[in-house]
mmCIF file of C-alpha atoms and ligand atoms in Angstrom:
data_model
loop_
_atom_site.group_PDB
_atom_site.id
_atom_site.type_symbol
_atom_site.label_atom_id
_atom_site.label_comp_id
_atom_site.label_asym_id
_atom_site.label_seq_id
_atom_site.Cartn_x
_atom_site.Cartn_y
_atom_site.Cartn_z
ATOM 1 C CA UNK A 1 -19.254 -8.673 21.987
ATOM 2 C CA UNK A 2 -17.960 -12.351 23.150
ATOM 3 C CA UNK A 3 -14.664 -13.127 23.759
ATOM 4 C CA UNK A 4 -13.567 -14.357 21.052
ATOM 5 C CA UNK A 5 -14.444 -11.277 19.233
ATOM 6 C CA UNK A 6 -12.771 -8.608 21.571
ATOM 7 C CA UNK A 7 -9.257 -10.816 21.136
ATOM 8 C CA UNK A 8 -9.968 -10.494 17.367
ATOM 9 C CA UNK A 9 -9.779 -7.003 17.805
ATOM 10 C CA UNK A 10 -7.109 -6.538 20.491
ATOM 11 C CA UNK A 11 -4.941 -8.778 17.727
ATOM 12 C CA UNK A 12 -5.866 -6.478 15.325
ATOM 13 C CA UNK A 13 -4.754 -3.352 17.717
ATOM 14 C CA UNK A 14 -1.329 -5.322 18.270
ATOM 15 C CA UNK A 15 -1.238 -5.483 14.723
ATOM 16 C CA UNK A 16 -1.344 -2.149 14.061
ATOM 17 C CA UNK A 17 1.597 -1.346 16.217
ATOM 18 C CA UNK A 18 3.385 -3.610 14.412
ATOM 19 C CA UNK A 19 2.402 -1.749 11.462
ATOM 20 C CA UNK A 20 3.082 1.613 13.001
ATOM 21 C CA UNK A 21 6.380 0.334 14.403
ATOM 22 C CA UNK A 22 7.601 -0.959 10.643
ATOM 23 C CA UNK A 23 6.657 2.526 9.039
ATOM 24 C CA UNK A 24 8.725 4.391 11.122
ATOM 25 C CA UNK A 25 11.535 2.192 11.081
ATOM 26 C CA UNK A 26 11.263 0.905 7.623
ATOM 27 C CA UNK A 27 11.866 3.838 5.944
ATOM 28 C CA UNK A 28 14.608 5.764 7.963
ATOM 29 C CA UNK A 29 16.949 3.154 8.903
ATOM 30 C CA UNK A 30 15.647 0.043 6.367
ATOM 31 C CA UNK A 31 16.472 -2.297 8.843
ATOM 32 C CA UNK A 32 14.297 -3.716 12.358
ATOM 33 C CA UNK A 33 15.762 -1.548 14.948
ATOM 34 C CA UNK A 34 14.018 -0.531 18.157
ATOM 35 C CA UNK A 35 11.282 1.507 17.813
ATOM 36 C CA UNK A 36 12.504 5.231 16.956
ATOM 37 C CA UNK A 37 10.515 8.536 16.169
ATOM 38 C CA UNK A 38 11.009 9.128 12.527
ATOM 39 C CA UNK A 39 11.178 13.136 12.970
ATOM 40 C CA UNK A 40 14.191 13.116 15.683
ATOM 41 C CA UNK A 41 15.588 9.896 15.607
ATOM 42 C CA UNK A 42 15.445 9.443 19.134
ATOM 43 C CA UNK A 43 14.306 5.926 20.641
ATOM 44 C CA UNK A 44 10.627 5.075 21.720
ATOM 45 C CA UNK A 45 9.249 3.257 24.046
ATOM 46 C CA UNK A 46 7.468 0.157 22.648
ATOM 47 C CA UNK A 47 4.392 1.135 24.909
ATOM 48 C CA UNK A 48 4.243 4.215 23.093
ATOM 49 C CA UNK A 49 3.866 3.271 19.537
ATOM 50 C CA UNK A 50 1.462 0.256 20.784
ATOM 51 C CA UNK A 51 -0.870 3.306 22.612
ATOM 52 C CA UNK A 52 0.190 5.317 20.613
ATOM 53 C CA UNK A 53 1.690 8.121 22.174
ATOM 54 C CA UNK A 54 3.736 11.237 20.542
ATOM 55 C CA UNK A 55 7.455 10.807 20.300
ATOM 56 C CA UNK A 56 8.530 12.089 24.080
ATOM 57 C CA UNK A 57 11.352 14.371 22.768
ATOM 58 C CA UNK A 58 10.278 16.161 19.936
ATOM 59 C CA UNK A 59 6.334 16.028 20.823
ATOM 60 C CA UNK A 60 5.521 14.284 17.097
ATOM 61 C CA UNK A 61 5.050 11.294 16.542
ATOM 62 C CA UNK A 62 2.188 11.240 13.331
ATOM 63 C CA UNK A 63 -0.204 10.074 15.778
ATOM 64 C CA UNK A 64 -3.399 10.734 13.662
ATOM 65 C CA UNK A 65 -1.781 8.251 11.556
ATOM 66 C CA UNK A 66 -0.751 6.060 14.532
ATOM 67 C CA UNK A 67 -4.437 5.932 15.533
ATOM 68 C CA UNK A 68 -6.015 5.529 11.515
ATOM 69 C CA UNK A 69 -4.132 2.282 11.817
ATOM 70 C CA UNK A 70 -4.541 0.625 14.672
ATOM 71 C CA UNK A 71 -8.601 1.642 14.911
ATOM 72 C CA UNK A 72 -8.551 0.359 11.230
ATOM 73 C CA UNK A 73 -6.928 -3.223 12.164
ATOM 74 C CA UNK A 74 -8.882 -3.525 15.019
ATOM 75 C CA UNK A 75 -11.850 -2.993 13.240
ATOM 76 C CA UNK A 76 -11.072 -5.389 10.106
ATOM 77 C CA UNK A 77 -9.810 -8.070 11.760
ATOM 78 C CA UNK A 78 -13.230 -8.315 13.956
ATOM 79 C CA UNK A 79 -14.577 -8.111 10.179
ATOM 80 C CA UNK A 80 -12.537 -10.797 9.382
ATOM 81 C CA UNK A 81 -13.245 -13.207 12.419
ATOM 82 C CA UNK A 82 -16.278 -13.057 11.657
ATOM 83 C CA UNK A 83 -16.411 -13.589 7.931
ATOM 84 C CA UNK A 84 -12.937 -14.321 7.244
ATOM 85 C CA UNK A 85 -12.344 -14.871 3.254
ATOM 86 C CA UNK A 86 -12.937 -17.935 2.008
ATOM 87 C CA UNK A 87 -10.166 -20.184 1.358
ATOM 88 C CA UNK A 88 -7.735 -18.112 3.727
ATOM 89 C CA UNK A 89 -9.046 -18.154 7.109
ATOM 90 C CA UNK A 90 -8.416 -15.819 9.686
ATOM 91 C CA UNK A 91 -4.539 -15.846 10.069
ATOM 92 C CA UNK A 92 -3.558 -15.866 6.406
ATOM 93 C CA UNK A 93 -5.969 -13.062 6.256
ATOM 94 C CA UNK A 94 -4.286 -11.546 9.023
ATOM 95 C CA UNK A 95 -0.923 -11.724 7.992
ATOM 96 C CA UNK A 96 -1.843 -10.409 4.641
ATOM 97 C CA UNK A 97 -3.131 -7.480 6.438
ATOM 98 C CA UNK A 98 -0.299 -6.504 8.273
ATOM 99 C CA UNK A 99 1.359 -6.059 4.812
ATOM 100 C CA UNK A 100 -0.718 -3.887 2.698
ATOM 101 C CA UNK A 101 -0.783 -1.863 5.337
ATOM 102 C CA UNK A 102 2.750 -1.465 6.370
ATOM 103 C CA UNK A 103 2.919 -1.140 2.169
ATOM 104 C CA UNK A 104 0.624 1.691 2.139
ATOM 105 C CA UNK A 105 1.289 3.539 4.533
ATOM 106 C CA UNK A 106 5.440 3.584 3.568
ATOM 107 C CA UNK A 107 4.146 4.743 0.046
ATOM 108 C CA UNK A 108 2.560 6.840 1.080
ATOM 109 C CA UNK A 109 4.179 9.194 3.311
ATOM 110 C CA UNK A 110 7.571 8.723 1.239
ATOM 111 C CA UNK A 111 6.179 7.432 -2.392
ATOM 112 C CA UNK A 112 8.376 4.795 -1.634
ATOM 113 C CA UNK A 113 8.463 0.757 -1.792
ATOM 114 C CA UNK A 114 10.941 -0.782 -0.278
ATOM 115 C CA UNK A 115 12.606 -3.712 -1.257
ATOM 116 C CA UNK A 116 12.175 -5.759 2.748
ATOM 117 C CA UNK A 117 8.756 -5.441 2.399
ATOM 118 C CA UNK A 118 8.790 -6.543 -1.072
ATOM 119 C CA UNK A 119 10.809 -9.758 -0.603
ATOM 120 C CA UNK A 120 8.386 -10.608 2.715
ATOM 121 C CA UNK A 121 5.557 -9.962 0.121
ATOM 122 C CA UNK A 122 7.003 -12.529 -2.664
ATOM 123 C CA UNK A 123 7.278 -15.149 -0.076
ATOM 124 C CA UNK A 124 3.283 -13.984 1.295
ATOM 125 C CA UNK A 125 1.938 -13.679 -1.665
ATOM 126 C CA UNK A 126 3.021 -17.295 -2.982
ATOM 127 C CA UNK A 127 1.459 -18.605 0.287
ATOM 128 C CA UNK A 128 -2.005 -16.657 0.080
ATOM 129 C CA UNK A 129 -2.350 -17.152 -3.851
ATOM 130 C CA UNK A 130 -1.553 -21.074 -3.410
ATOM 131 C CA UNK A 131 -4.042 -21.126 -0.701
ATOM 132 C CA UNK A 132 -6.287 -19.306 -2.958
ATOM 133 C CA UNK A 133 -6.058 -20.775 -6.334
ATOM 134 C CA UNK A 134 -3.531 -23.557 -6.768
ATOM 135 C CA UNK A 135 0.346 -23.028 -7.934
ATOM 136 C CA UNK A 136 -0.962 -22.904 -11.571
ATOM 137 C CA UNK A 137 -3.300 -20.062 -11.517
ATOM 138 C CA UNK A 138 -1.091 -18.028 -9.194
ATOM 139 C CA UNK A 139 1.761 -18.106 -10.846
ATOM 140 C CA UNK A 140 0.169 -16.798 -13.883
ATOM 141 C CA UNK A 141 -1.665 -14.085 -11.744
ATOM 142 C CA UNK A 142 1.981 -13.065 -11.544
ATOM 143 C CA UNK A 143 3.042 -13.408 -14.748
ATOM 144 C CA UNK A 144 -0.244 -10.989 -15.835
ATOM 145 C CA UNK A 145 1.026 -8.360 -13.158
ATOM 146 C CA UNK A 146 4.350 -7.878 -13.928
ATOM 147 C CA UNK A 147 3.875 -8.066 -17.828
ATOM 148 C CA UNK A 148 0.552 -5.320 -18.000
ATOM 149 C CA UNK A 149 2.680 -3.316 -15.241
ATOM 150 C CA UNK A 150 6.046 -3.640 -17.154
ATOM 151 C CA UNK A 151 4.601 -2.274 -20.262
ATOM 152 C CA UNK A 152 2.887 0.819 -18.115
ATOM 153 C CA UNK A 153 6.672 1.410 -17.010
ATOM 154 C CA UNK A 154 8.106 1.393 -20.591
ATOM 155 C CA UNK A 155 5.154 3.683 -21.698
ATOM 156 C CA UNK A 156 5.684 6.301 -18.465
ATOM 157 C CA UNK A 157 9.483 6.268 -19.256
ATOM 158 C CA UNK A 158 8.566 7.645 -22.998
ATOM 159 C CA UNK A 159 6.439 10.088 -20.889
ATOM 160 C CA UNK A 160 9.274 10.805 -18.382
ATOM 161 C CA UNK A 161 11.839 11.806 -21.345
ATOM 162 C CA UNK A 162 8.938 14.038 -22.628
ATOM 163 C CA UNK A 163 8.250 15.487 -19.703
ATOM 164 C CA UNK A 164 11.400 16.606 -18.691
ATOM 165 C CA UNK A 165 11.835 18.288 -21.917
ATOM 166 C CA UNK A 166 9.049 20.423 -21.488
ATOM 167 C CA UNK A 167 9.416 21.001 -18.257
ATOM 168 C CA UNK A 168 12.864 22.388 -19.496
ATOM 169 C CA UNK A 169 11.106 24.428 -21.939
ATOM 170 C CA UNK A 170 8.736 25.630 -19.625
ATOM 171 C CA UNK A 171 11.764 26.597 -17.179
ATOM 172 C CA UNK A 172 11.088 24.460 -14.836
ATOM 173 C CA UNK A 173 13.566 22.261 -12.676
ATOM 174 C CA UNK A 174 13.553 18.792 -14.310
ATOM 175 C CA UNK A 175 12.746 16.044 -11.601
ATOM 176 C CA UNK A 176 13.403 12.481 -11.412
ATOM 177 C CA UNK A 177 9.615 11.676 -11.094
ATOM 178 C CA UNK A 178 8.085 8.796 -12.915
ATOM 179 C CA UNK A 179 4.771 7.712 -14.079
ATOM 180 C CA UNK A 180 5.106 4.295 -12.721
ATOM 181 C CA UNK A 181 8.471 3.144 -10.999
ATOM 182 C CA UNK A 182 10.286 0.234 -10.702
ATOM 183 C CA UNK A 183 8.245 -0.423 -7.331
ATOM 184 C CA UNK A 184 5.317 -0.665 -9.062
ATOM 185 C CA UNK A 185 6.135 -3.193 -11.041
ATOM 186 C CA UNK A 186 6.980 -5.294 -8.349
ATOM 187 C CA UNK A 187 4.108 -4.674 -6.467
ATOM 188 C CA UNK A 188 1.811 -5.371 -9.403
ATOM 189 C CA UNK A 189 4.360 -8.946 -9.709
ATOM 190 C CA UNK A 190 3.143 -9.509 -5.955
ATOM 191 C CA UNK A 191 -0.420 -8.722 -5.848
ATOM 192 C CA UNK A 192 -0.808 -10.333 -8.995
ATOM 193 C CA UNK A 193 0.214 -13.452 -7.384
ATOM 194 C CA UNK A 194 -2.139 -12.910 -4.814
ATOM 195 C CA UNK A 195 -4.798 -12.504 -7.095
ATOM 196 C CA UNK A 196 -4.091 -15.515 -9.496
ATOM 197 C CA UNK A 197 -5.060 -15.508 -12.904
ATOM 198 C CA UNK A 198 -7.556 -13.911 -14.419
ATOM 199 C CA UNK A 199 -8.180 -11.745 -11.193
ATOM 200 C CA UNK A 200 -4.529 -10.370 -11.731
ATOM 201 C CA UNK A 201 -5.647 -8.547 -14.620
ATOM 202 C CA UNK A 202 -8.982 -7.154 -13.332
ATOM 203 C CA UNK A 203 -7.630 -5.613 -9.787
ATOM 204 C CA UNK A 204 -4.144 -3.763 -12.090
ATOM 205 C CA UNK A 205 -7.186 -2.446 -14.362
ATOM 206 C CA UNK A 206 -9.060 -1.384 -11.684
ATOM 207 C CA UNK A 207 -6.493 0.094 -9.681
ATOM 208 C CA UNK A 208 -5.228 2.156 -12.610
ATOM 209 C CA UNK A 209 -9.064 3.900 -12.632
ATOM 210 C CA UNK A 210 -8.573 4.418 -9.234
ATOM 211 C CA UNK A 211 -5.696 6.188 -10.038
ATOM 212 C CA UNK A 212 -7.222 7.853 -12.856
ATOM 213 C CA UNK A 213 -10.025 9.299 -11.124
ATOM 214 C CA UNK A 214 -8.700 10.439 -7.980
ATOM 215 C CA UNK A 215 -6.256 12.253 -10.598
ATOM 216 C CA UNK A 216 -8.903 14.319 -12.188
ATOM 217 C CA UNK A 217 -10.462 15.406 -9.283
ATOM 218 C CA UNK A 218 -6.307 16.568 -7.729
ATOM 219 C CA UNK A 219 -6.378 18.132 -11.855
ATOM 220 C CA UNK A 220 -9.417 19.975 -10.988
ATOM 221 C CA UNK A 221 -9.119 21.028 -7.400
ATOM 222 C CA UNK A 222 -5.002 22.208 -8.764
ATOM 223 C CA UNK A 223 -6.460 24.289 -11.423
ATOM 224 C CA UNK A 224 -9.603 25.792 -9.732
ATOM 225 C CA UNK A 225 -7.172 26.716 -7.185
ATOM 226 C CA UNK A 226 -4.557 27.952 -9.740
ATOM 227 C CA UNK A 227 -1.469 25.676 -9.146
ATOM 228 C CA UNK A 228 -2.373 23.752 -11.716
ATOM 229 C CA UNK A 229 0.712 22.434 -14.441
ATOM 230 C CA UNK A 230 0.009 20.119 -16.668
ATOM 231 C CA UNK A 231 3.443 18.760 -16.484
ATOM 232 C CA UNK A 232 4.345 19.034 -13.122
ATOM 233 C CA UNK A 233 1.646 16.683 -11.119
ATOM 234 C CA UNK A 234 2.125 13.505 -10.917
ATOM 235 C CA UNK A 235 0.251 10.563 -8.679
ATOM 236 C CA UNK A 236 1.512 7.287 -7.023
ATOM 237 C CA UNK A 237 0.227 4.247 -8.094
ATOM 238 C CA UNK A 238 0.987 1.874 -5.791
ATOM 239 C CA UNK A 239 -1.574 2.919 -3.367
ATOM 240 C CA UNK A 240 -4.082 2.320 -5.483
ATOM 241 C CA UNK A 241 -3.121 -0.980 -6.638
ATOM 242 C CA UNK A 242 -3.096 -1.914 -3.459
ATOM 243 C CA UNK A 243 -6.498 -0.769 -2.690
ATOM 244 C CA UNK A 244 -8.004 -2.302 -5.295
ATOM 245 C CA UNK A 245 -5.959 -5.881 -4.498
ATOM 246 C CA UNK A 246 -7.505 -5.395 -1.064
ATOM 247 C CA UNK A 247 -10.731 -4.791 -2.112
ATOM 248 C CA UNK A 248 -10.723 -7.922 -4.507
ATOM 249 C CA UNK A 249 -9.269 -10.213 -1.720
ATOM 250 C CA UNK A 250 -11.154 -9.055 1.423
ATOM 251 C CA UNK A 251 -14.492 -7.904 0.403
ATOM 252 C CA UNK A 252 -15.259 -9.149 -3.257
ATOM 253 C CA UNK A 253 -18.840 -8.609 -2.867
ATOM 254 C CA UNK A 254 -18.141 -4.818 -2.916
ATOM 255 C CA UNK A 255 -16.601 -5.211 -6.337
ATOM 256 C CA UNK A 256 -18.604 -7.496 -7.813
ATOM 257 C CA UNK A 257 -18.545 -5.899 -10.698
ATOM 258 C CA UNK A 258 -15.897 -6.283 -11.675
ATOM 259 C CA UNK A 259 -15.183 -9.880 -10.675
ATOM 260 C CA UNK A 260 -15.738 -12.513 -13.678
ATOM 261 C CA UNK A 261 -18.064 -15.365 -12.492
HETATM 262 ZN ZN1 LIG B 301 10.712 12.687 17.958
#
């Protein structure tokens, strides 16, 4: 390993303290404060979450996750010094990173996307898709994912109103779960912009299947195991659009597929 490629991956390491550090913080007190556990509250030492090491008061400190991220970023962004997209380079790539991470990882643990991380993205995502593909085809990437998304939304709140009602019928406690939420419509707005037009519409479409079929197989394993309601499982889809948006971005030959000429 040169040099240059054991910084890549100490940069990547740092970055996925960073990312560690924003998903415990993000979520609890939505604003950057200094680095505290999110099970007790209590304040962390920064060399703890860059280690990462459990919280030193209440002993947790979701290190399995702490340690899925930063051996993950250290291990993509060698990936991507090496063969860094084209058109981005390694710091746009980088950058980009750093965000679907933080992104996926706040969704999900709490099924949640916050609206910090989804103003940085607007601003990223204008930056990476212009690098990408020009103002033009970006903003029309954008266009694609908020308009296929938005109509998923009004769709899911049909299925919301019906779902409530039978969940009433079936004596069950009516929640305030939705089939796609308001997040995902901005995240679809964001990564559509990434994507530019007419990847926009291919990485939603494909993220949805994601969606689908890791659905059927939670279906199945619920009712082999008995727990199954029809009406009472539901499945986030923000993760998966943002798998599928990385998957288009960083490693297109994977999903080639897919991917018009
Ligand atoms: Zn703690």
């Amino acid at each position: 390993m040169s040099t240059h490629e054991l910084a890549a991956a100490l940069v990547g390491w740092i970055g996925g303290g960073i990312v560690n550090y924003l998903a415990d913080v993000l979520p609890t007190v939505r604003r950057l404060s200094r680095p505290i556990c999110p099970d007790c509250r209590e304040t962390r030492r920064w060399q703890d979450v860059i280690l990462p090491q459990a919280c030193r008061s209440c002993g947790r400190g979701r290190w399995l996750r702490a340690w899925l991220v930063n051996l993950f970023l250290a291990g993509f962004s060698l990936y991507l010094w090496t063969s860094p997209p084209a058109s981005l380079g390694f710091w746009p790539s980088w950058i980009a990173l750093l965000y679907f991470a933080t992104v996926f990882v706040i969704d999900f643990e709490h099924r949640l996307i916050l609206h910090s991380t989804s103003l940085f993205g607007f601003g990223l995502a204008l930056w990476i898709g212009n690098l990408r593909q020009g103002w033009t085809a970006t903003l029309l990437g954008g266009l694609a994912g908020f308009g296929i998304v938005i109509m998923l939304y009004l769709l899911g709140m049909v299925f919301t109103r019906l779902r409530a009602r039978r969940l009433q019928a079936a004596n069950l406690e009516p929640d305030d779960e939705e089939a796609f939420g308001a997040g995902d419509v901005i995240l679809a707005t964001i990564l559509g912009l990434m994507l530019g037009w007419p990847l926009a519409w291919f990485g939603l479409l494909f993220g949805i299947l994601l969606g689908g079929v890791v659905s059927a197989v939670l279906l199945v394993i619920l009712w082999l195991s008995g727990r199954f309601h029809p009406w009472a499982t539901f499945i986030p889809f923000g993760p998966f659009f943002l798998t599928s948006a990385f998957l288009i971005l960083y490693a297109p030959q994977l999903v080639r597929f897919l991917v018009p000429k």
